[in-house]
CSV table of C-alpha atoms and ligand atoms in Angstrom, one decimal:
chain,number,residue,atom,x,y,z
A,1020,MET,CA,-22.5,-206.7,1.9
A,1021,GLY,CA,-22.4,-205.3,5.4
A,1022,PRO,CA,-19.4,-204.1,7.2
A,1023,SER,CA,-19.1,-207.4,9.2
A,1024,THR,CA,-19.5,-209.8,6.4
A,1025,PRO,CA,-16.2,-211.6,6.3
A,1026,HIS,CA,-16.3,-212.1,2.3
A,1027,ARG,CA,-13.3,-210.0,1.4
A,1028,THR,CA,-11.0,-212.1,-0.5
A,1029,THR,CA,-11.4,-210.0,-3.7
A,1030,SER,CA,-8.9,-207.7,-5.0
A,1031,HIS,CA,-10.9,-205.2,-3.2
A,1032,SER,CA,-9.8,-206.5,0.4
A,1033,ARG,CA,-7.0,-203.8,0.5
A,1034,GLY,CA,-9.1,-201.8,2.8
A,1035,ALA,CA,-10.7,-204.8,4.6
A,1036,HIS,CA,-8.9,-204.4,7.7
A,1037,MET,CA,-9.9,-200.8,8.2
A,1038,PRO,CA,-13.2,-199.7,9.8
A,1039,SER,CA,-16.2,-199.5,7.6
A,1040,LYS,CA,-16.9,-195.8,6.7
A,1041,LYS,CA,-20.6,-194.3,6.1
A,1042,ILE,CA,-20.0,-192.8,2.5
A,1043,ALA,CA,-22.4,-190.7,0.5
A,1044,PHE,CA,-21.4,-191.2,-3.3
A,1045,ILE,CA,-23.0,-188.4,-5.5
A,1046,GLY,CA,-22.8,-188.7,-9.3
A,1047,LEU,CA,-23.0,-192.4,-10.3
A,1048,GLY,CA,-22.1,-192.2,-14.0
A,1049,ILE,CA,-19.6,-194.1,-16.2
A,1050,MET,CA,-17.0,-193.7,-13.4
A,1051,GLY,CA,-19.0,-193.2,-10.1
A,1052,ARG,CA,-21.1,-196.3,-10.6
A,1053,PRO,CA,-18.4,-199.0,-10.5
A,1054,MET,CA,-16.4,-196.9,-8.0
A,1055,ALA,CA,-19.3,-196.8,-5.7
A,1056,ALA,CA,-19.7,-200.5,-6.2
A,1057,ASN,CA,-16.1,-201.1,-5.4
A,1058,LEU,CA,-16.6,-199.1,-2.0
A,1059,VAL,CA,-19.5,-201.5,-1.0
A,1060,LYS,CA,-17.1,-204.6,-1.9
A,1061,ALA,CA,-14.4,-203.2,0.4
A,1062,GLY,CA,-17.1,-203.2,3.2
A,1063,HIS,CA,-18.3,-199.5,3.5
A,1064,GLN,CA,-21.9,-198.4,3.9
A,1065,VAL,CA,-22.3,-196.5,0.5
A,1066,THR,CA,-25.5,-194.3,0.1
A,1067,GLY,CA,-25.8,-193.2,-3.6
A,1068,TYR,CA,-27.4,-190.3,-5.4
A,1069,ASN,CA,-27.5,-189.5,-8.9
A,1070,ARG,CA,-29.7,-186.9,-10.9
A,1071,SER,CA,-31.4,-190.1,-12.9
A,1072,ARG,CA,-32.7,-193.0,-11.0
A,1073,PRO,CA,-31.5,-196.0,-12.9
A,1074,ALA,CA,-27.9,-195.4,-11.7
A,1075,VAL,CA,-29.1,-195.4,-8.1
A,1076,ASP,CA,-31.0,-198.7,-8.6
A,1077,ALA,CA,-27.9,-200.2,-10.0
A,1078,LEU,CA,-26.0,-199.2,-6.9
A,1079,VAL,CA,-28.7,-200.8,-4.7
A,1080,GLU,CA,-28.4,-204.1,-6.7
A,1081,ALA,CA,-24.6,-203.9,-6.0
A,1082,GLY,CA,-25.4,-203.7,-2.2
A,1083,GLY,CA,-25.4,-200.0,-1.7
A,1084,ARG,CA,-28.2,-197.7,-0.4
A,1085,ALA,CA,-30.5,-195.4,-2.4
A,1086,ALA,CA,-31.0,-191.6,-1.7
A,1087,ASP,CA,-33.6,-189.2,-3.3
A,1088,SER,CA,-31.6,-186.2,-2.8
A,1089,VAL,CA,-28.2,-184.9,-2.0
A,1090,ALA,CA,-29.5,-184.2,1.6
A,1091,ASP,CA,-30.6,-187.6,2.0
A,1092,ALA,CA,-27.3,-188.8,0.8
A,1093,VAL,CA,-25.3,-186.8,3.0
A,1094,ARG,CA,-27.2,-187.5,6.1
A,1095,GLY,CA,-25.1,-189.3,8.7
A,1096,ALA,CA,-22.2,-189.6,6.4
A,1097,GLU,CA,-18.6,-189.5,7.5
A,1098,VAL,CA,-17.1,-189.1,4.0
A,1099,VAL,CA,-18.9,-187.5,0.9
A,1100,ILE,CA,-17.5,-188.2,-2.5
A,1101,THR,CA,-18.7,-186.5,-5.6
A,1102,MET,CA,-18.0,-187.7,-9.2
A,1103,LEU,CA,-19.7,-185.2,-11.5
A,1104,PRO,CA,-19.2,-184.0,-14.9
A,1105,ALA,CA,-17.8,-180.7,-14.5
A,1106,ASP,CA,-17.4,-177.4,-12.5
A,1107,PRO,CA,-21.1,-176.3,-12.7
A,1108,GLU,CA,-22.3,-179.5,-11.4
A,1109,VAL,CA,-19.7,-179.6,-8.5
A,1110,THR,CA,-20.5,-176.0,-7.5
A,1111,GLU,CA,-24.2,-176.6,-7.5
A,1112,VAL,CA,-24.1,-179.9,-5.8
A,1113,VAL,CA,-21.7,-179.0,-3.1
A,1114,THR,CA,-22.3,-175.1,-2.4
A,1115,GLY,CA,-26.0,-175.0,-3.9
A,1116,GLU,CA,-28.8,-174.0,-1.6
A,1117,ASP,CA,-29.7,-177.7,-0.9
A,1118,GLY,CA,-26.2,-179.0,-1.4
A,1119,VAL,CA,-23.6,-181.0,0.4
A,1120,LEU,CA,-22.6,-178.2,2.7
A,1121,ALA,CA,-26.0,-177.3,3.6
A,1122,HIS,CA,-26.4,-180.7,4.9
A,1123,ALA,CA,-23.1,-182.3,6.0
A,1124,ALA,CA,-22.1,-182.5,9.7
A,1125,GLU,CA,-19.0,-180.6,11.0
A,1126,GLY,CA,-16.1,-183.0,10.6
A,1127,THR,CA,-17.2,-184.5,7.3
A,1128,LEU,CA,-14.6,-185.3,4.8
A,1129,LEU,CA,-15.7,-184.3,1.1
A,1130,ILE,CA,-13.6,-185.9,-1.6
A,1131,ASP,CA,-14.2,-184.5,-4.9
A,1132,MET,CA,-13.0,-186.8,-7.5
A,1133,SER,CA,-14.4,-185.2,-10.5
A,1134,THR,CA,-12.0,-183.4,-13.2
A,1135,ILE,CA,-12.7,-179.5,-12.5
A,1136,THR,CA,-10.5,-176.5,-12.4
A,1137,PRO,CA,-8.0,-176.0,-9.7
A,1138,GLN,CA,-9.9,-172.6,-9.0
A,1139,THR,CA,-13.3,-174.2,-8.2
A,1140,SER,CA,-11.6,-176.8,-5.9
A,1141,LEU,CA,-10.1,-174.0,-4.1
A,1142,ALA,CA,-13.5,-172.1,-4.1
A,1143,VAL,CA,-15.4,-175.2,-2.7
A,1144,GLN,CA,-12.5,-175.6,-0.1
A,1145,GLU,CA,-12.9,-172.0,1.1
A,1146,THR,CA,-16.6,-172.3,1.4
A,1147,ALA,CA,-16.4,-175.6,3.3
A,1148,ALA,CA,-13.7,-174.8,5.9
A,1149,PRO,CA,-15.7,-172.3,7.8
A,1150,ARG,CA,-18.6,-174.8,8.1
A,1151,GLY,CA,-16.0,-177.4,9.5
A,1152,VAL,CA,-16.1,-179.7,6.3
A,1153,ARG,CA,-12.6,-180.8,5.1
A,1154,THR,CA,-12.2,-181.1,1.5
A,1155,LEU,CA,-9.7,-183.0,-0.8
A,1156,ASP,CA,-9.4,-182.7,-4.7
A,1157,ALA,CA,-8.9,-186.3,-5.7
A,1158,PRO,CA,-9.5,-186.6,-9.5
A,1159,VAL,CA,-8.5,-190.0,-11.3
A,1160,SER,CA,-6.9,-191.4,-14.2
A,1161,GLY,CA,-7.4,-194.9,-15.7
A,1162,GLY,CA,-10.7,-194.7,-17.4
A,1163,GLU,CA,-13.9,-196.8,-16.9
A,1164,ALA,CA,-11.8,-199.9,-17.0
A,1165,GLY,CA,-9.6,-198.5,-14.3
A,1166,ALA,CA,-12.8,-197.7,-12.3
A,1167,VAL,CA,-14.2,-201.1,-12.8
A,1168,GLU,CA,-11.0,-203.0,-11.8
A,1169,GLY,CA,-10.2,-200.7,-9.0
A,1170,VAL,CA,-6.9,-199.7,-10.2
A,1171,LEU,CA,-7.3,-196.0,-10.8
A,1172,SER,CA,-4.4,-193.4,-10.4
A,1173,ILE,CA,-5.7,-191.0,-7.8
A,1174,MET,CA,-4.0,-187.5,-7.4
A,1175,VAL,CA,-4.7,-185.8,-4.2
A,1176,GLY,CA,-4.7,-182.2,-3.3
A,1177,GLY,CA,-5.2,-181.0,0.4
A,1178,ASP,CA,-4.1,-181.5,3.8
A,1179,ALA,CA,-1.7,-184.4,4.7
A,1180,GLU,CA,-3.9,-185.5,7.7
A,1181,ASP,CA,-7.0,-185.6,5.6
A,1182,VAL,CA,-5.2,-187.4,3.0
A,1183,ALA,CA,-4.4,-190.1,5.5
A,1184,GLU,CA,-7.9,-190.5,6.6
A,1185,ALA,CA,-8.9,-190.8,3.1
A,1186,ARG,CA,-6.3,-193.4,2.1
A,1187,PRO,CA,-8.0,-196.4,3.4
A,1188,VAL,CA,-11.4,-195.3,1.3
A,1189,LEU,CA,-9.3,-194.5,-1.8
A,1190,GLU,CA,-7.4,-197.9,-1.8
A,1191,ALA,CA,-10.7,-199.5,-2.5
A,1192,LEU,CA,-10.8,-197.5,-6.0
A,1193,GLY,CA,-7.2,-197.2,-6.9
A,1194,THR,CA,-3.7,-198.7,-6.8
A,1195,THR,CA,-1.6,-195.5,-7.2
A,1196,ILE,CA,-2.6,-192.9,-4.6
A,1197,VAL,CA,-0.3,-189.9,-4.6
A,1198,HIS,CA,-0.6,-186.7,-2.2
A,1199,VAL,CA,0.6,-184.2,-4.7
A,1200,GLY,CA,0.2,-181.0,-2.8
A,1201,PRO,CA,-2.2,-178.3,-1.2
A,1202,HIS,CA,-5.9,-177.9,-2.2
A,1203,GLY,CA,-6.1,-177.6,-6.0
A,1204,ALA,CA,-2.8,-179.5,-6.8
A,1205,GLY,CA,-4.8,-182.7,-7.5
A,1206,GLN,CA,-6.6,-181.0,-10.3
A,1207,THR,CA,-3.5,-179.3,-11.7
A,1208,VAL,CA,-1.8,-182.9,-11.9
A,1209,LYS,CA,-5.0,-184.3,-13.6
A,1210,ALA,CA,-4.9,-181.3,-16.0
A,1211,ALA,CA,-1.4,-182.4,-17.0
A,1212,ASN,CA,-2.7,-186.0,-17.3
A,1213,GLN,CA,-5.4,-184.9,-19.8
A,1214,LEU,CA,-3.0,-182.9,-22.0
A,1215,ILE,CA,-0.6,-186.0,-22.2
A,1216,VAL,CA,-3.6,-188.6,-22.8
A,1217,ALA,CA,-5.1,-186.4,-25.8
A,1218,SER,CA,-1.7,-185.7,-27.4
A,1219,ASN,CA,-1.0,-189.3,-27.2
A,1220,ILE,CA,-4.2,-190.3,-28.6
A,1221,GLN,CA,-3.9,-187.9,-31.3
A,1222,ALA,CA,-0.5,-189.2,-32.3
A,1223,LEU,CA,-1.6,-192.5,-32.3
A,1224,ALA,CA,-4.6,-191.8,-34.4
A,1225,GLU,CA,-2.3,-190.1,-37.0
A,1226,ALA,CA,0.0,-193.2,-37.0
A,1227,VAL,CA,-3.1,-195.4,-37.6
A,1228,VAL,CA,-4.3,-193.5,-40.6
A,1229,PHE,CA,-0.6,-193.5,-41.9
A,1230,LEU,CA,-0.1,-197.1,-41.4
A,1231,GLU,CA,-3.6,-198.1,-43.0
A,1232,ARG,CA,-2.9,-195.8,-46.0
A,1233,SER,CA,0.6,-197.4,-46.5
A,1234,GLY,CA,-1.1,-200.8,-46.6
A,1235,VAL,CA,0.6,-202.3,-43.3
A,1236,ASP,CA,-1.4,-204.7,-41.2
A,1237,LEU,CA,-2.7,-202.4,-38.5
A,1238,ALA,CA,-3.0,-205.2,-35.7
A,1239,SER,CA,0.7,-206.4,-36.5
A,1240,ALA,CA,1.9,-202.8,-36.2
A,1241,LEU,CA,0.2,-202.1,-33.1
A,1242,ASP,CA,1.8,-205.4,-31.6
A,1243,VAL,CA,5.2,-204.2,-32.3
A,1244,LEU,CA,4.8,-200.6,-31.5
A,1245,GLY,CA,3.3,-201.7,-28.0
A,1246,GLY,CA,6.4,-203.6,-27.3
A,1247,GLY,CA,8.8,-200.5,-27.9
A,1248,LEU,CA,9.1,-196.9,-26.7
A,1249,ALA,CA,6.0,-196.1,-28.5
A,1250,GLY,CA,4.1,-198.4,-26.2
A,1251,SER,CA,1.6,-196.8,-23.7
A,1252,THR,CA,-1.4,-197.4,-21.6
A,1253,VAL,CA,-3.3,-195.4,-24.1
A,1254,LEU,CA,-2.3,-198.0,-26.8
A,1255,ASN,CA,-3.1,-201.0,-24.4
A,1256,ARG,CA,-6.3,-199.6,-23.3
A,1257,LYS,CA,-7.7,-198.1,-26.7
A,1258,ARG,CA,-6.2,-200.8,-29.1
A,1259,ALA,CA,-9.6,-202.6,-29.3
A,1260,ASN,CA,-11.5,-199.4,-30.0
A,1261,ILE,CA,-9.2,-198.7,-32.8
A,1262,LEU,CA,-9.1,-201.9,-34.5
A,1263,ASN,CA,-12.9,-202.5,-34.2
A,1264,ARG,CA,-13.8,-198.6,-34.7
A,1265,ASP,CA,-15.8,-199.2,-31.5
A,1266,PHE,CA,-16.2,-195.8,-30.1
A,1267,LYS,CA,-18.7,-196.3,-27.4
A,1268,PRO,CA,-17.5,-194.2,-24.4
A,1269,GLY,CA,-15.2,-194.7,-22.3
A,1270,PHE,CA,-14.2,-191.1,-21.8
A,1271,ARG,CA,-16.4,-189.0,-23.8
A,1272,ILE,CA,-14.9,-186.3,-26.2
A,1273,ASP,CA,-17.3,-183.7,-24.5
A,1274,LEU,CA,-15.3,-184.3,-21.2
A,1275,HIS,CA,-12.0,-184.2,-22.9
A,1276,HIS,CA,-13.0,-180.9,-24.5
A,1277,LYS,CA,-13.7,-179.5,-20.9
A,1278,ASP,CA,-10.3,-180.9,-19.9
A,1279,MET,CA,-8.3,-179.2,-22.8
A,1280,GLY,CA,-10.0,-176.1,-21.6
A,1281,ILE,CA,-8.9,-176.5,-17.9
A,1282,VAL,CA,-5.4,-177.4,-19.0
A,1283,THR,CA,-5.0,-174.4,-21.5
A,1284,ASP,CA,-6.4,-171.9,-19.0
A,1285,ALA,CA,-4.2,-173.3,-16.1
A,1286,ALA,CA,-1.1,-173.1,-18.3
A,1287,ARG,CA,-1.8,-169.8,-19.5
A,1288,ALA,CA,-2.2,-168.5,-15.9
A,1289,VAL,CA,1.2,-169.7,-15.0
A,1290,GLY,CA,2.9,-168.6,-18.2
A,1291,ALA,CA,3.5,-172.3,-19.4
A,1292,PRO,CA,3.5,-172.6,-23.1
A,1293,LEU,CA,1.6,-175.6,-24.6
A,1294,PRO,CA,1.9,-175.5,-28.4
A,1295,VAL,CA,1.1,-179.1,-28.9
A,1296,GLY,CA,-1.7,-179.0,-26.4
A,1297,ALA,CA,-3.3,-176.0,-27.7
A,1298,LEU,CA,-3.5,-177.6,-31.4
A,1299,VAL,CA,-4.8,-180.9,-29.7
A,1300,ALA,CA,-7.4,-178.8,-28.1
A,1301,GLN,CA,-8.5,-177.4,-31.4
A,1302,LEU,CA,-8.5,-181.0,-32.7
A,1303,VAL,CA,-10.9,-182.2,-29.8
A,1304,ALA,CA,-13.1,-179.3,-30.4
A,1305,SER,CA,-13.3,-180.0,-34.0
A,1306,ALA,CA,-14.4,-183.6,-33.3
A,1307,ARG,CA,-17.3,-182.1,-31.3
A,1308,SER,CA,-18.4,-179.7,-34.0
A,1309,ASN,CA,-18.5,-182.8,-36.2
A,1310,GLY,CA,-21.0,-184.5,-34.0
A,1311,ASP,CA,-18.5,-186.8,-32.1
A,1312,GLY,CA,-18.6,-185.4,-28.6
A,1313,GLY,CA,-20.7,-188.3,-27.4
A,1314,LEU,CA,-18.0,-190.8,-28.6
A,1315,ASP,CA,-15.0,-192.1,-26.7
A,1316,HIS,CA,-11.7,-189.9,-27.1
A,1317,SER,CA,-10.2,-192.6,-29.1
A,1318,ALA,CA,-12.6,-191.2,-31.9
A,1319,LEU,CA,-10.1,-188.6,-32.4
A,1320,LEU,CA,-9.3,-191.2,-34.9
A,1321,ARG,CA,-12.4,-190.1,-36.9
A,1322,GLY,CA,-11.0,-186.6,-37.2
A,1323,VAL,CA,-7.7,-187.7,-38.6
A,1324,GLN,CA,-9.7,-189.7,-41.2
A,1325,ARG,CA,-11.8,-186.7,-42.1
A,1326,LEU,CA,-8.5,-184.7,-42.6
A,1327,ALA,CA,-7.0,-187.5,-44.7
A,1328,GLY,CA,-10.3,-187.9,-46.7
A,1329,THR,CA,-10.5,-191.6,-45.7
A,1330,ASP,CA,-13.9,-193.2,-45.7
A,1331,GLU,CA,-15.0,-194.0,-42.2
A,1332,LYS,CA,-15.2,-197.7,-41.5
B,1216,NAD,P1,-20.8,-189.3,-16.6
B,1216,NAD,O1,-21.5,-188.1,-17.2
B,1216,NAD,O2,-21.0,-190.7,-17.1
B,1216,NAD,O3,-21.3,-189.2,-14.9
B,1216,NAD,C1,-21.6,-188.1,-14.2
B,1216,NAD,C2,-22.7,-188.6,-13.4
B,1216,NAD,O4,-23.4,-187.2,-12.6
B,1216,NAD,C3,-24.2,-188.9,-14.4
B,1216,NAD,O5,-24.7,-190.1,-14.0
B,1216,NAD,C4,-25.2,-187.7,-14.2
B,1216,NAD,O6,-26.6,-188.1,-14.1
B,1216,NAD,C5,-24.8,-187.2,-12.6
B,1216,NAD,N1,-25.1,-185.9,-12.3
B,1216,NAD,C6,-24.9,-184.8,-13.1
B,1216,NAD,N2,-25.4,-183.6,-12.4
B,1216,NAD,C7,-25.9,-184.2,-11.4
B,1216,NAD,C8,-26.4,-183.5,-10.3
B,1216,NAD,N3,-26.7,-182.2,-10.2
B,1216,NAD,N4,-26.8,-184.1,-9.1
B,1216,NAD,C9,-26.5,-185.6,-9.0
B,1216,NAD,N5,-25.9,-186.2,-10.2
B,1216,NAD,C10,-25.6,-185.5,-11.2
B,1216,NAD,O7,-19.2,-188.8,-16.4
B,1216,NAD,P2,-18.0,-189.8,-16.0
B,1216,NAD,O8,-17.3,-190.3,-17.3
B,1216,NAD,O9,-18.4,-190.6,-14.9
B,1216,NAD,O10,-17.0,-188.5,-15.5
B,1216,NAD,C11,-17.2,-188.0,-14.3
B,1216,NAD,C12,-15.9,-187.0,-13.8
B,1216,NAD,O11,-14.7,-187.9,-13.8
B,1216,NAD,C13,-15.8,-186.1,-15.1
B,1216,NAD,O12,-15.2,-185.0,-14.3
B,1216,NAD,C14,-14.7,-186.8,-15.9
B,1216,NAD,O13,-14.0,-185.6,-16.6
B,1216,NAD,C15,-13.8,-187.5,-14.8
B,1216,NAD,N6,-13.2,-188.8,-15.5
B,1216,NAD,C16,-13.8,-189.5,-16.4
B,1216,NAD,C17,-13.1,-190.7,-16.9
B,1216,NAD,C18,-13.8,-191.6,-17.8
B,1216,NAD,O14,-13.0,-192.4,-18.5
B,1216,NAD,N7,-15.1,-191.7,-18.0
B,1216,NAD,C19,-11.9,-191.0,-16.4
B,1216,NAD,C20,-11.3,-190.1,-15.5
B,1216,NAD,C21,-11.9,-189.0,-15.1
């Protein structure tokens, strides 16, 4: 859909009155692919690049344009969005020899939406600033479903005027967009988010094994738990995974392992104790060691089953 096409009556019409932007989108995985498609729906000109080609072809089918390299994607872009797995990929794609900063025009706004360490976000900002490229760290929460539905929570670190400029673009991706502080603060809040989510899933998984071993009907139990103080977005979003023992990702345990490392490091740096978080980090690591790294993080349930000696269904 081109920028002048008037078909903007979907839930993604929030940014419709805003001028269309030329956006380079790098990293079209589980999250990046639907996010880039939502930007197209909101009327932006989106050029996508991904290490493997099928993801780029999917964006073209959704109305975006294909790029063969980072340089190709970034050429002519006003906004560059990165949605990559972890720190090494962001560092390489942004500051590498043939990366975003080598090709972006002065004045470009770079929005990194990956979950990485606050330190790497700051390093990216320090490398970008002398080249006239403004940066924001804008990691997200809400999972694949949140990305598909365009209802992500987006925690943004950076300068207020850049956040204001980014807001119409981010509104095509999420419904809760909060400027939480200076560069790196978005990643700090995301680290806290990941601590809460992993601890929540672990507690839910322990409750599930306890309920099943007690002979209580799990679906009924989750119904009533969901309506009380134990209810949570985790319970709503992961209920089907748990009931069906369907652990297709979603959010891979490998990525949550990375995030538990980020939050434990960041907390140690400021002297904040995370006793439950440290334990949950070990359980996430154990899930990986048992071969579950590629599964959705709701598969922490499998780890509790192993501890309980329960046959996996
Ligand atoms: P993913 O692995 O599905 O996607 C990452 C994409 O980046 C892949 O398509 C990969 O081919 C591409 N890529 C890797 N290196 C590249 C390079 N050098 N150049 C170009 N492309 C490259 O991961 P995801 O689940 O989409 O997560 C992306 C980020 O968002 C991670 O930091 C993750 O922690 C975070 N996140 C994920 C979720 C979720 O539910 N999946 C939710 C919130 C945040």
